[in-house]
Amino acid sequence: MQDQYFKSYEDLEVHRLMLEDEPRTNTYREAICNASNLFKGKVVMDVGAGTGILSLFCAKAGAKKVYAVEASSLAMVLPEIVEANNFSQVIEVIHGKVEEIILDTKVDIIVSEWMGFYLLHESMLESVLYARDKYLVPGGLLFPNRARLYAAPCSLQDLWLKKRSYWTESKYEFDLSPLLLLASQQSAPEIATIPTEGLLSDPQLLWDLDLNTVSQSGLQSFSDRRFFSVESEGPFHGIGLWFTCSFPPAGEGEDPPELSTAPWDEETHWKQTVILLPTEGKLEEGDILGWELNLEKDKDSRAYRIEFNVLDDDEPHGIPCSCGSAKCEIIKHFLNNPNRDSEIPDGNQGGDGDVGEANIAEDNS
Amino acid sequence: MQDQYFKSYEDLEVHRLMLEDEPRTNTYREAICNASNLFKGKVVMDVGAGTGILSLFCAKAGAKKVYAVEASSLAMVLPEIVEANNFSQVIEVIHGKVEEIILDTKVDIIVSEWMGFYLLHESMLESVLYARDKYLVPGGLLFPNRARLYAAPCSLQDLWLKKRSYWTESKYEFDLSPLLLLASQQSAPEIATIPTEGLLSDPQLLWDLDLNTVSQSGLQSFSDRRFFSVESEGPFHGIGLWFTCSFPPAGEGEDPPELSTAPWDEETHWKQTVILLPTEGKLEEGDILGWELNLEKDKDSRAYRIEFNVLDDDEPHGIPCSCGSAKCEIIKHFLNNPNRDSEIPDGNQGGDGDVGEANIAEDNS
């Protein structure tokens, strides 16, 4: 399974698509090349170097040494690329998995483009964290150093028609509708473009990963329970997931460069990820929508198993909760004003403290 | 590997794409439903029934009994589809691989949509031939009963740019051209649409399979050596492959219905298949282009390994040869006029008899 994973990166088509993804590659370029004050004279490791483009950026930014670690057979061609760009004195290619190579030096900076679909799917983050724990000097930098996962309920007519409704219409004068149930059980997430008008509420931040501190075990599973206040009415087809990553700022007071895969930003090869519902829902403006999302990493691969459930109307909200309902806003107000009596009012808002945004803070620690 | 093959058919998306392929599904519908004189009262086997659409066509055409054999878990839903269309008395679903099921009756007709990319890639033809040899009555019918594979040299600017030239241009101001060699070694066939103006010569028939007689062992490998007379000048990027399938005609004197995936016919989900060259060639009108094509079936999967080589100018042509050169036309003339002395003239046309069209005739036997 792992070997297959690395094998897939030998296909240059994948690398062409990633290089052609300009929001992705340009953000890395700017984050690295504009931060030459951070890179000058430093030792860098590029985890999963691929075509070597990030290593080249680092060399250009003034790194003293760049270890380009690549597990696939692309590592055989990398030295030629390094030479073609006159960086043989700087970039050293290491062929192997970062978990298996032997390097008897620490590095000042780790760069990596490790992000998978919905951030985590088949991502290389675990390898990056392994490299961080083993090779990064205390106070060293990670490029990127922060990743955030967002979600919003969506209306996605075209995708819905293709994936679900298709089976309801007769086909060549025959009724194939029994396949509809099967179709609705196939819940593999879809990589799709969510039109901004398909967002039914403001997105919420599900997971805010500080890559300097998150542990490998912290990536094994993720559970979240959310309540959204619906802002536009429409058929409800599923939840959209997307991520942003940010990089250490070039200088004090500067904004951290950010790579965003949000629906309103320039499209990347990650697009957005959609988890479709088994059946179409209907939402009205002002409705409160609750759901539960569980991601569980497969033991033998880099894939995640996704479980997604819409909650009944009477399910208790988390504390605090960003749904925007009057009740939850009052609770938030209580919590944000510690001078006042912050005892939580009665009602169905109480319950499990292990839900909502509180949970996110825990996952970050 | 095999299990993965069947697993992939559980994904309804594949079936949606096949059903939406109207040239495909409508040709089957017409070939079957217009031939009710052939189907009336007959026992039919549908090998790889999928969504059951072909079985439904057969039932509608008047079959007495249809055994819908399906190895994937779709077989669990098929009885519901059969019932929804009121054919429970006719269609019997059998869950299993046709090589493993037990059926103690023979059938009059076998229908199957077994064709893969470039006809053979991951095709189900072997299973159909197994079913033919075990279950078809002598003189029984196969739908389709004939398959032909065609080839032509092609100019494919867009595909070429994407797959090869991409690496020659600098990327983010860096030189990644060492990847060009790697890209040119990646010779997996591309599924692509060949614009008719990209055809550099008349296509030639490579393989003409009579499905009533071809043996399973006859599918294990295919070798061919061809010479084409170039009809339009242009950059030469690779060879295009496509197929047609034809069905028993509904009545005497009628044309056999044909499903064509040729570049000039309505696009199907098979599109055409292109084997790209490692480097771009240049052809002038009147050039004679020779090549060698070897397909070898993988032992453990339904895939083929493809080897394709352009021949040197002085390689001997086959006998007979359809390249259209004066020399080969004279030889053909000799061969077609047995009354005259059919001794082959001297020259570089002689040599290995195991090449050219002669080879195709052998493969059919």
XYZ file of C-alpha atoms in Angstrom:
730
model
C 0.000 0.000 0.000
C 2.771 2.390 0.969
C 4.822 1.307 -1.993
C 1.878 2.000 -4.223
C 1.674 5.450 -2.670
C 5.256 6.276 -3.633
C 4.860 4.566 -6.980
C 2.030 6.934 -7.872
C 4.415 9.848 -7.510
C 6.662 8.390 -10.164
C 3.981 9.287 -12.643
C 5.079 12.674 -13.877
C 1.502 13.571 -14.689
C 0.888 14.089 -10.974
C 3.859 16.437 -10.774
C 2.780 18.317 -13.858
C -0.614 18.926 -12.275
C 0.996 20.112 -9.045
C 3.414 22.438 -10.820
C 0.631 23.806 -12.981
C -1.290 24.598 -9.814
C -0.093 28.183 -9.593
C -1.758 29.232 -6.335
C 0.049 26.284 -4.743
C 3.467 26.673 -6.294
C 3.518 30.466 -6.291
C 2.570 30.625 -2.623
C 5.479 28.335 -1.754
C 7.749 30.384 -3.985
C 6.764 33.642 -2.363
C 6.806 32.245 1.156
C 10.332 30.895 0.623
C 11.957 33.310 -1.816
C 10.670 36.446 -0.069
C 12.020 35.134 3.226
C 15.687 35.002 2.284
C 16.473 36.587 5.650
C 15.170 33.362 7.187
C 16.883 31.016 4.706
C 20.259 32.697 4.279
C 23.037 30.351 5.442
C 20.547 27.833 6.859
C 20.325 24.066 6.561
C 17.001 22.927 5.110
C 15.245 19.615 4.593
C 12.651 19.188 1.822
C 10.444 16.243 2.778
C 9.064 14.592 -0.368
C 11.039 16.703 -2.811
C 9.333 15.374 -5.956
C 10.567 17.390 -8.916
C 12.764 19.402 -6.545
C 10.984 22.684 -7.060
C 10.800 23.566 -3.346
C 14.463 22.686 -2.853
C 15.313 25.005 -5.724
C 13.293 27.792 -4.109
C 15.204 27.261 -0.847
C 18.573 27.290 -2.613
C 17.585 30.473 -4.397
C 16.528 31.994 -1.091
C 20.100 31.505 0.122
C 20.082 28.230 2.039
C 23.561 26.897 2.760
C 22.451 23.315 2.377
C 19.211 21.652 1.259
C 18.589 17.947 1.817
C 16.042 16.922 -0.823
C 14.504 13.720 0.514
C 12.511 11.751 -2.034
C 11.320 8.154 -1.718
C 10.225 7.540 -5.306
C 12.538 6.867 -8.216
C 12.312 10.549 -9.112
C 15.258 10.813 -6.728
C 17.364 9.332 -9.509
C 16.687 12.296 -11.795
C 16.832 14.987 -9.101
C 20.640 15.369 -9.149
C 20.444 16.220 -12.850
C 17.824 18.872 -12.164
C 19.958 20.278 -9.367
C 22.941 20.418 -11.685
C 20.982 21.969 -14.539
C 20.213 24.831 -12.168
C 23.771 25.109 -10.797
C 22.883 24.176 -7.245
C 24.974 21.023 -6.896
C 26.942 22.728 -4.126
C 23.779 23.377 -2.149
C 21.178 20.699 -2.780
C 21.904 17.110 -1.810
C 19.423 14.503 -2.947
C 18.669 11.671 -0.533
C 16.809 8.716 -2.000
C 14.595 7.127 0.625
C 11.703 7.534 3.010
C 12.401 10.172 5.619
C 11.686 7.543 8.261
C 14.427 5.305 6.890
C 17.229 7.595 5.768
C 20.254 8.259 7.944
C 21.327 11.861 8.297
C 23.695 12.812 11.106
C 22.884 16.480 11.228
C 19.997 18.633 12.353
C 18.275 21.139 10.092
C 17.096 24.708 10.695
C 14.079 24.577 8.421
C 11.805 21.871 7.060
C 9.818 22.589 3.912
C 7.234 20.210 2.540
C 4.153 20.184 0.418
C 2.429 17.389 2.248
C -1.244 18.343 1.963
C -3.796 15.858 0.664
C -7.403 16.225 -0.271
C -9.326 17.764 2.639
C -5.858 18.378 4.066
C -5.391 14.927 5.546
C -6.372 12.360 2.946
C -3.258 10.482 1.863
C -1.229 13.337 3.240
C 2.454 13.180 4.088
C 2.011 15.097 7.316
C 3.055 12.197 9.508
C 6.365 12.004 7.663
C 6.874 15.723 8.125
C 6.219 15.421 11.864
C 8.620 12.498 12.013
C 11.281 14.658 10.342
C 10.454 17.554 12.682
C 10.884 15.434 15.790
C 14.092 13.825 14.580
C 15.878 16.502 12.599
C 14.580 20.001 13.350
C 16.664 22.091 15.745
C 14.774 23.594 18.703
C 13.163 26.770 17.465
C 13.557 25.650 13.845
C 10.982 26.617 11.252
C 8.364 24.646 9.372
C 7.140 25.760 5.932
C 4.142 25.699 6.271
C 3.731 25.924 10.032
C -0.032 26.035 10.371
C -2.951 24.265 8.670
C -6.639 24.872 9.087
C -9.591 22.776 8.001
C -12.950 24.471 7.304
C -16.439 23.218 6.633
C -19.790 24.526 5.475
C -23.100 22.973 4.436
C -23.534 23.107 0.662
C -26.052 22.997 -2.105
C -24.521 21.247 -5.114
C -27.151 20.677 -7.770
C -24.893 19.410 -10.574
C -22.943 16.973 -8.446
C -26.152 15.773 -6.849
C -27.790 15.109 -10.197
C -24.797 13.132 -11.373
C -24.257 11.117 -8.232
C -27.719 10.574 -6.877
C -30.640 11.685 -9.037
C -29.216 9.994 -12.121
C -30.679 6.663 -11.048
C -34.185 7.973 -10.453
C -34.875 8.725 -14.115
C -35.661 5.840 -16.439
C -32.750 4.648 -18.562
C -33.381 3.382 -22.086
C -37.008 2.960 -20.997
C -36.074 0.806 -18.012
C -36.325 1.483 -14.302
C -32.914 1.254 -12.633
C -33.989 3.090 -9.494
C -33.054 0.242 -7.120
C -29.488 1.459 -7.727
C -30.382 4.725 -6.037
C -30.075 3.163 -2.596
C -26.676 1.742 -3.511
C -25.589 5.107 -4.898
C -26.628 6.815 -1.692
C -24.544 4.384 0.336
C -21.416 5.196 -1.618
C -20.085 7.942 0.519
C -16.538 8.366 -0.741
C -15.816 12.070 -0.609
C -15.991 13.844 -3.938
C -13.311 16.206 -5.146
C -15.381 19.012 -6.591
C -15.596 22.750 -7.028
C -18.131 24.337 -4.709
C -19.600 27.481 -6.261
C -19.670 30.213 -3.612
C -23.420 30.569 -4.080
C -23.687 26.919 -3.027
C -22.510 27.723 0.511
C -25.540 27.664 2.778
C -23.885 29.213 5.829
C -20.697 30.856 6.955
C -17.953 28.244 7.111
C -16.585 27.202 10.477
C -13.045 26.336 11.417
C -12.960 22.615 12.295
C -9.332 22.031 12.992
C -6.480 24.459 13.537
C -3.187 22.593 13.490
C -0.082 24.228 14.843
C 2.472 22.096 13.035
C 5.190 23.011 15.505
C 3.378 21.231 18.292
C 0.842 18.749 16.893
C 1.791 15.130 17.543
C 1.577 12.199 15.169
C -0.929 10.511 17.425
C -3.053 13.651 17.245
C -3.662 12.891 13.559
C -5.086 9.415 14.003
C -8.645 10.529 14.439
C -10.731 13.618 14.488
C -14.253 13.990 15.833
C -16.325 17.080 15.683
C -19.891 18.129 16.257
C -21.071 21.401 14.755
C -24.091 23.590 14.542
C -24.500 25.983 11.656
C -26.938 28.817 11.256
C -28.303 28.600 7.726
C -27.981 31.827 5.793
C -29.446 31.009 2.430
C -32.254 28.578 1.766
C -31.739 25.777 -0.652
C -31.515 22.048 -1.157
C -28.872 20.641 1.180
C -26.617 18.055 -0.440
C -23.630 17.701 1.815
C -20.759 19.367 3.568
C -17.865 20.990 1.866
C -14.383 20.765 3.369
C -11.314 22.793 2.456
C -8.107 23.946 4.038
C -5.617 26.750 4.239
C -1.943 26.572 5.125
C 0.194 29.433 6.293
C 3.937 29.996 6.439
C 6.251 31.844 8.809
C 6.183 35.546 7.890
C 9.321 36.958 6.249
C 9.711 39.598 8.931
C 8.295 40.892 12.162
C 4.895 42.460 11.707
C 4.386 40.966 8.246
C 1.413 38.789 7.418
C 2.099 35.074 7.170
C 1.822 33.981 3.511
C -1.231 31.801 3.058
C -2.230 29.100 0.607
C -6.013 28.897 0.523
C -8.160 26.264 -1.153
C -11.422 27.994 -0.211
C -14.291 28.103 -2.726
C -13.864 31.862 -3.188
C -10.136 31.688 -3.900
C -8.396 30.751 -7.120
C -8.927 27.076 -7.838
C -6.164 24.670 -6.890
C -5.738 21.023 -7.836
C -7.206 20.158 -4.431
C -10.450 21.934 -5.334
C -12.802 21.316 -2.398
C -13.972 18.054 -0.905
C -17.652 17.242 -0.611
C -19.254 14.584 1.541
C -22.649 13.958 0.009
C -25.691 13.072 2.062
C -27.610 9.882 1.303
C -30.732 11.916 0.602
C -31.319 15.537 -0.295
C -32.241 17.854 2.549
C -33.997 21.187 2.534
C -32.802 24.153 4.578
C -34.467 27.471 5.267
C -32.786 30.675 6.233
C -32.349 30.764 10.010
C -32.468 26.971 10.447
C -29.905 25.528 12.798
C -28.161 22.556 11.250
C -26.208 20.146 13.422
C -23.832 17.439 12.304
C -21.217 15.071 13.530
C -18.057 14.362 11.584
C -15.596 11.601 12.362
C -12.333 11.018 10.558
C -10.416 7.887 11.418
C -7.082 7.109 9.864
C -6.748 3.711 8.286
C -4.022 1.704 9.985
C -2.427 0.416 6.804
C -2.613 3.400 4.501
C -2.617 7.159 4.412
C -6.374 7.231 3.872
C -9.069 8.292 6.300
C -12.460 6.725 6.880
C -15.113 9.415 7.036
C -18.347 9.220 8.961
C -20.788 12.048 8.692
C -24.197 12.330 10.304
C -26.760 15.079 10.384
C -28.015 15.471 13.955
C -31.616 15.564 15.064
C -33.027 18.994 15.870
C -33.078 18.300 19.603
C -29.416 17.310 19.925
C -27.545 19.426 22.483
C -25.144 21.994 21.072
C -21.547 22.225 22.180
C -20.264 24.808 24.632
C -19.353 27.271 23.343
C -21.130 26.921 19.973
C -20.770 29.117 16.897
C -24.166 28.311 15.399
C -25.310 31.870 15.969
C -28.605 30.995 17.664
C -29.733 33.360 20.436
C -29.248 30.677 23.063
C -25.684 29.854 22.044
C -24.812 33.520 21.728
C -25.979 34.106 25.304
C -23.839 31.211 26.519
C -20.852 32.580 24.657
C -21.487 35.956 26.245
C -21.494 34.329 29.698
C -18.267 32.491 28.955
C -16.569 35.578 27.607
C -17.444 37.612 30.667
C -15.790 35.752 33.503
C -16.578 38.583 35.925
C -20.198 37.677 35.765
C -21.696 34.433 36.947
C -20.821 32.083 34.129
C -23.094 29.295 35.205
C -24.751 27.842 32.167
C -28.481 28.324 31.913
C -30.759 25.317 31.880
C -31.971 23.882 28.608
C -30.777 21.520 25.964
C -27.507 23.340 25.447
C -25.815 21.423 28.196
C -24.226 18.056 28.059
C -21.086 16.612 26.678
C -18.172 18.945 27.077
C -16.175 16.947 24.562
C -17.810 18.598 21.567
C -17.737 21.809 19.602
C -14.890 24.258 19.487
C -13.625 23.168 22.871
C -12.609 19.976 21.166
C -10.507 21.788 18.608
C -8.472 23.510 21.260
C -7.763 20.118 22.786
C -6.667 18.655 19.488
C -4.162 21.402 19.113
C -2.435 20.810 22.321
C -5.798 -8.055 -8.479
C -8.854 -9.798 -9.872
C -10.833 -8.894 -6.817
C -9.825 -5.292 -7.285
C -11.081 -5.560 -10.866
C -14.542 -6.631 -9.761
C -14.501 -4.169 -6.883
C -14.065 -1.291 -9.310
C -17.363 -2.220 -10.927
C -19.154 -1.767 -7.650
C -18.579 1.920 -8.067
C -21.752 3.084 -9.708
C -19.907 5.964 -11.304
C -18.410 3.531 -13.796
C -21.874 2.245 -14.658
C -23.257 5.731 -14.993
C -20.523 6.584 -17.478
C -21.212 3.424 -19.457
C -24.963 4.000 -19.532
C -24.453 7.611 -20.535
C -22.335 6.415 -23.424
C -25.192 6.421 -25.921
C -23.380 5.066 -28.982
C -22.461 2.082 -26.815
C -25.768 1.437 -25.123
C -27.967 2.330 -28.096
C -26.018 0.026 -30.410
C -26.569 -2.858 -27.995
C -30.212 -1.899 -27.657
C -30.756 -1.837 -31.403
C -28.713 -4.966 -32.053
C -30.758 -6.875 -29.463
C -34.206 -5.297 -29.552
C -34.397 -5.169 -33.362
C -33.472 -8.844 -33.499
C -36.436 -10.230 -31.615
C -36.709 -12.934 -34.264
C -33.343 -14.180 -32.973
C -34.179 -13.774 -29.265
C -37.783 -14.971 -29.162
C -38.079 -18.013 -26.913
C -34.320 -18.334 -26.550
C -32.124 -18.871 -23.496
C -29.555 -16.128 -23.057
C -26.549 -15.534 -20.821
C -25.406 -11.990 -20.026
C -21.748 -12.185 -18.976
C -20.938 -9.326 -16.600
C -24.471 -8.023 -16.318
C -23.588 -4.897 -14.305
C -26.708 -2.786 -13.963
C -28.623 -5.411 -15.939
C -29.351 -3.193 -18.912
C -28.380 -5.795 -21.540
C -30.401 -8.481 -19.776
C -33.387 -6.140 -19.857
C -32.890 -5.589 -23.592
C -32.822 -9.361 -24.112
C -35.951 -9.879 -22.043
C -37.693 -7.166 -24.005
C -36.571 -8.798 -27.258
C -38.512 -11.895 -26.202
C -35.923 -14.167 -24.584
C -37.503 -17.052 -22.670
C -34.776 -16.988 -20.033
C -31.853 -14.667 -19.327
C -29.078 -15.656 -16.921
C -27.578 -12.379 -15.703
C -24.139 -13.326 -14.397
C -22.470 -10.672 -12.279
C -19.434 -11.112 -10.030
C -19.569 -7.810 -8.142
C -21.956 -7.012 -5.324
C -24.193 -5.282 -7.846
C -25.655 -8.765 -8.210
C -27.390 -8.132 -4.889
C -29.392 -5.244 -6.324
C -30.038 -6.771 -9.744
C -33.100 -8.820 -8.657
C -34.755 -5.592 -7.542
C -34.082 -4.000 -10.904
C -35.456 -7.071 -12.637
C -38.595 -6.919 -10.524
C -39.039 -3.174 -11.021
C -39.243 -3.907 -14.735
C -41.525 -6.950 -14.369
C -39.081 -9.464 -15.739
C -38.699 -11.683 -12.685
C -40.119 -14.573 -14.699
C -37.440 -14.178 -17.352
C -34.227 -12.843 -15.828
C -32.395 -14.900 -13.243
C -29.482 -13.229 -11.513
C -26.444 -15.386 -10.766
C -23.904 -13.883 -8.379
C -20.416 -15.064 -9.243
C -17.663 -15.194 -11.803
C -18.745 -17.016 -14.921
C -15.743 -19.336 -14.437
C -17.007 -20.351 -11.002
C -20.786 -20.494 -11.224
C -22.630 -23.751 -11.758
C -25.334 -23.780 -14.390
C -26.608 -27.083 -15.702
C -28.027 -25.842 -18.953
C -26.693 -24.555 -22.241
C -27.678 -21.212 -23.712
C -28.607 -20.153 -27.243
C -27.133 -16.677 -27.073
C -24.399 -14.958 -25.068
C -24.478 -11.181 -24.758
C -21.722 -9.204 -23.144
C -20.172 -5.782 -23.155
C -16.647 -6.927 -22.494
C -14.576 -4.400 -24.407
C -11.745 -2.531 -22.709
C -9.611 0.358 -23.833
C -8.021 -0.482 -27.200
C -10.412 -3.416 -27.151
C -8.294 -5.685 -25.005
C -7.034 -3.693 -22.023
C -8.673 -5.067 -18.891
C -11.297 -6.615 -21.103
C -13.628 -9.407 -20.090
C -13.221 -11.241 -23.378
C -11.564 -14.264 -21.814
C -14.556 -14.734 -19.548
C -16.879 -14.492 -22.532
C -14.874 -17.122 -24.409
C -14.940 -19.320 -21.324
C -18.720 -18.982 -21.233
C -18.913 -19.654 -24.984
C -16.904 -22.867 -24.718
C -18.800 -24.133 -21.694
C -22.357 -22.937 -22.167
C -23.128 -21.935 -25.765
C -24.991 -24.517 -27.864
C -23.378 -25.388 -31.209
C -24.424 -22.712 -33.665
C -25.373 -20.373 -30.827
C -24.974 -16.632 -31.224
C -22.593 -14.146 -29.649
C -23.545 -10.467 -29.237
C -21.176 -9.036 -30.443
C -19.657 -11.731 -32.651
C -16.801 -9.817 -34.261
C -14.267 -7.255 -33.074
C -11.705 -5.334 -35.074
C -8.743 -3.308 -33.920
C -7.465 -0.451 -36.109
C -4.404 1.761 -36.043
C -3.095 4.903 -37.690
C -0.133 7.224 -37.134
C -1.236 10.461 -35.498
C -0.304 14.039 -34.914
C -1.529 15.106 -31.454
C -0.217 18.532 -30.628
C -2.168 19.144 -27.409
C -1.473 15.777 -25.855
C 2.167 16.055 -26.876
C 2.553 19.437 -25.242
C 1.030 18.177 -22.036
C 2.913 14.908 -21.841
C 6.292 15.691 -23.337
C 7.031 19.321 -24.177
C 5.832 20.508 -20.775
C 9.186 19.673 -19.227
C 11.252 21.517 -21.824
C 10.019 24.962 -20.825
C 11.417 26.521 -17.680
C 9.187 26.255 -14.607
C 9.105 29.076 -12.075
C 12.412 30.177 -13.597
C 14.019 26.777 -13.078
C 15.138 24.166 -15.563
C 13.337 20.859 -14.994
C 14.220 19.445 -18.403
C 15.999 16.351 -17.020
C 12.463 15.113 -16.386
C 11.864 15.075 -20.131
C 13.735 11.820 -20.521
C 11.719 10.274 -17.721
C 8.503 11.576 -19.278
C 9.432 10.068 -22.614
C 10.006 6.683 -20.986
C 6.538 6.652 -19.513
C 4.757 4.889 -22.278
C 1.448 3.974 -20.699
C -1.168 4.373 -23.391
C -3.226 7.534 -23.166
C -6.988 7.533 -23.457
C -7.576 10.528 -25.687
C -9.697 11.897 -28.486
C -7.884 11.908 -31.816
C -9.145 14.718 -34.028
C -9.692 13.358 -37.546
C -7.268 15.955 -38.930
C -4.628 14.385 -36.674
C -4.679 11.131 -38.679
C -1.573 11.050 -40.861
C -2.586 8.093 -43.010
C -5.477 5.794 -43.716
C -5.960 3.483 -40.764
C -5.181 -0.196 -41.148
C -6.975 -3.173 -39.682
C -4.608 -4.805 -37.165
C -6.713 -7.565 -35.756
C -9.999 -9.014 -36.909
C -11.396 -11.305 -34.246
C -14.134 -13.748 -35.098
C -15.464 -14.304 -31.590
C -17.110 -17.566 -32.565
C -13.754 -19.158 -33.220
C -10.979 -17.229 -31.468
C -9.378 -19.173 -28.619
C -8.421 -17.862 -25.193
C -4.803 -18.631 -25.896
C -5.059 -16.499 -29.035
C -5.522 -13.461 -26.785
C -2.335 -13.819 -24.783
C -0.165 -11.879 -27.175
C -0.353 -9.999 -30.396
C 2.528 -8.962 -32.626
C 2.240 -6.913 -35.722
C 4.513 -5.064 -38.108
C 2.978 -2.447 -40.338
C 3.876 -0.022 -43.065
C 1.783 3.053 -43.654
C 1.841 5.442 -46.542
C 1.703 8.947 -45.089
C -1.062 11.067 -46.543
C -0.702 14.354 -44.721
C 2.497 15.880 -43.480
C 2.828 16.814 -39.854
C 4.609 16.157 -36.605
C 4.290 12.486 -35.725
C 3.505 11.838 -32.067
C 2.320 8.269 -31.841
C -0.138 5.679 -33.012
C -3.833 5.773 -32.412
C -5.728 2.571 -31.729
C -9.461 2.026 -31.762
C -11.929 -0.766 -32.332
C -15.287 -1.652 -33.738
C -17.595 -4.475 -32.732
C -20.364 -5.927 -34.801
C -23.394 -8.015 -33.986
C -25.308 -10.742 -35.779
C -27.693 -9.090 -38.252
C -31.390 -9.246 -37.426
C -32.206 -10.950 -40.698
C -30.725 -12.353 -43.857
C -29.250 -9.679 -46.087
C -29.297 -7.061 -43.351
C -26.174 -5.213 -42.293
C -24.658 -6.309 -38.997
C -25.162 -3.551 -36.392
C -21.832 -1.987 -35.559
C -20.444 -0.152 -32.552
C -17.567 2.022 -33.690
C -15.086 3.910 -31.561
C -13.296 5.447 -34.563
C -12.153 9.079 -34.405
C -14.765 10.124 -36.981
C -17.670 8.498 -35.142
C -19.615 9.821 -32.173
C -17.374 9.793 -29.096
C -17.723 6.899 -26.691
C -16.311 6.509 -23.202
C -13.500 4.453 -24.759
C -12.436 7.445 -26.870
C -9.293 6.308 -28.696
C -6.027 5.016 -27.283
C -2.735 6.685 -28.121
C 0.741 5.253 -27.691
C 3.070 8.217 -27.646
C 6.565 8.125 -29.077
C 9.529 9.030 -26.862
C 10.431 11.869 -29.246
C 8.486 13.777 -31.843
C 8.868 12.651 -35.442
C 8.247 14.484 -38.675
C 6.408 12.905 -41.595
C 6.013 14.131 -45.172
C 3.299 13.183 -47.585
C 4.308 9.994 -49.391
C 6.686 8.778 -46.669
C 6.449 5.112 -45.801
C 6.291 4.626 -42.063
C 6.993 1.232 -40.546
C 6.368 0.110 -37.009
C 6.217 -2.914 -34.822
C 3.587 -3.374 -32.142
C 3.613 -6.053 -29.466
C 0.884 -6.624 -26.932
C 1.549 -9.141 -24.211
C -1.040 -10.020 -21.626
C 0.065 -9.788 -18.017
C -0.232 -13.161 -16.306
C -1.826 -11.874 -13.143
C -4.186 -9.223 -14.390
C -6.343 -8.246 -17.306
C -3.819 -5.668 -18.465
C -1.527 -5.796 -21.477
C 2.073 -4.701 -21.746
C 2.590 -2.659 -24.902
C 5.791 -2.395 -26.869
C 5.890 -0.101 -29.846
C 8.836 0.643 -32.103
C 9.186 2.697 -35.234
C 11.167 0.695 -37.796
C 14.170 1.876 -39.745
C 13.553 2.864 -43.337
C 15.307 -0.207 -44.709
C 13.287 -2.768 -42.752
C 11.605 -5.324 -45.035
C 7.835 -4.942 -45.460
C 5.444 -7.799 -44.886
C 3.870 -9.829 -47.682
C 1.346 -8.718 -48.625
C 1.656 -5.154 -47.307
C -0.953 -2.397 -47.329
C 1.475 0.502 -47.192
C 0.504 1.576 -50.701
C 4.036 1.873 -52.080
C 4.471 0.875 -55.731
C 6.570 -2.129 -54.777
C 4.050 -3.515 -52.306
C 1.189 -2.889 -54.699
C 2.963 -4.922 -57.400
C 3.462 -7.786 -54.929
C -0.185 -7.650 -53.969
C -1.094 -7.731 -57.634
C 1.060 -10.839 -58.113
C -0.531 -12.536 -55.141
C -4.043 -11.687 -56.243
C -3.465 -13.102 -59.724
C -2.594 -16.737 -59.114
C -2.804 -17.514 -62.824
C 0.306 -15.501 -63.396
C 3.680 -16.380 -62.036
C 3.356 -15.274 -58.420
C 7.031 -15.514 -57.620
C 8.022 -12.539 -55.563
C 10.397 -10.083 -57.198
C 13.796 -9.545 -55.669
C 14.356 -6.684 -53.299
C 13.975 -5.880 -49.666
C 10.314 -6.902 -49.576
C 11.152 -10.487 -48.844
C 11.993 -12.100 -45.571
C 10.049 -13.081 -42.531
C 6.670 -14.461 -43.436
C 5.479 -14.040 -39.873
C 4.682 -10.373 -40.272
C 2.046 -8.110 -41.739
C -1.497 -9.093 -42.549
C -0.598 -12.719 -42.931
C -0.159 -12.743 -39.187
C -3.639 -11.454 -38.577
C -5.212 -14.265 -40.533
C -3.293 -16.700 -38.343
C -4.457 -15.072 -35.158
C -8.040 -15.502 -36.245
C -7.855 -19.190 -36.786
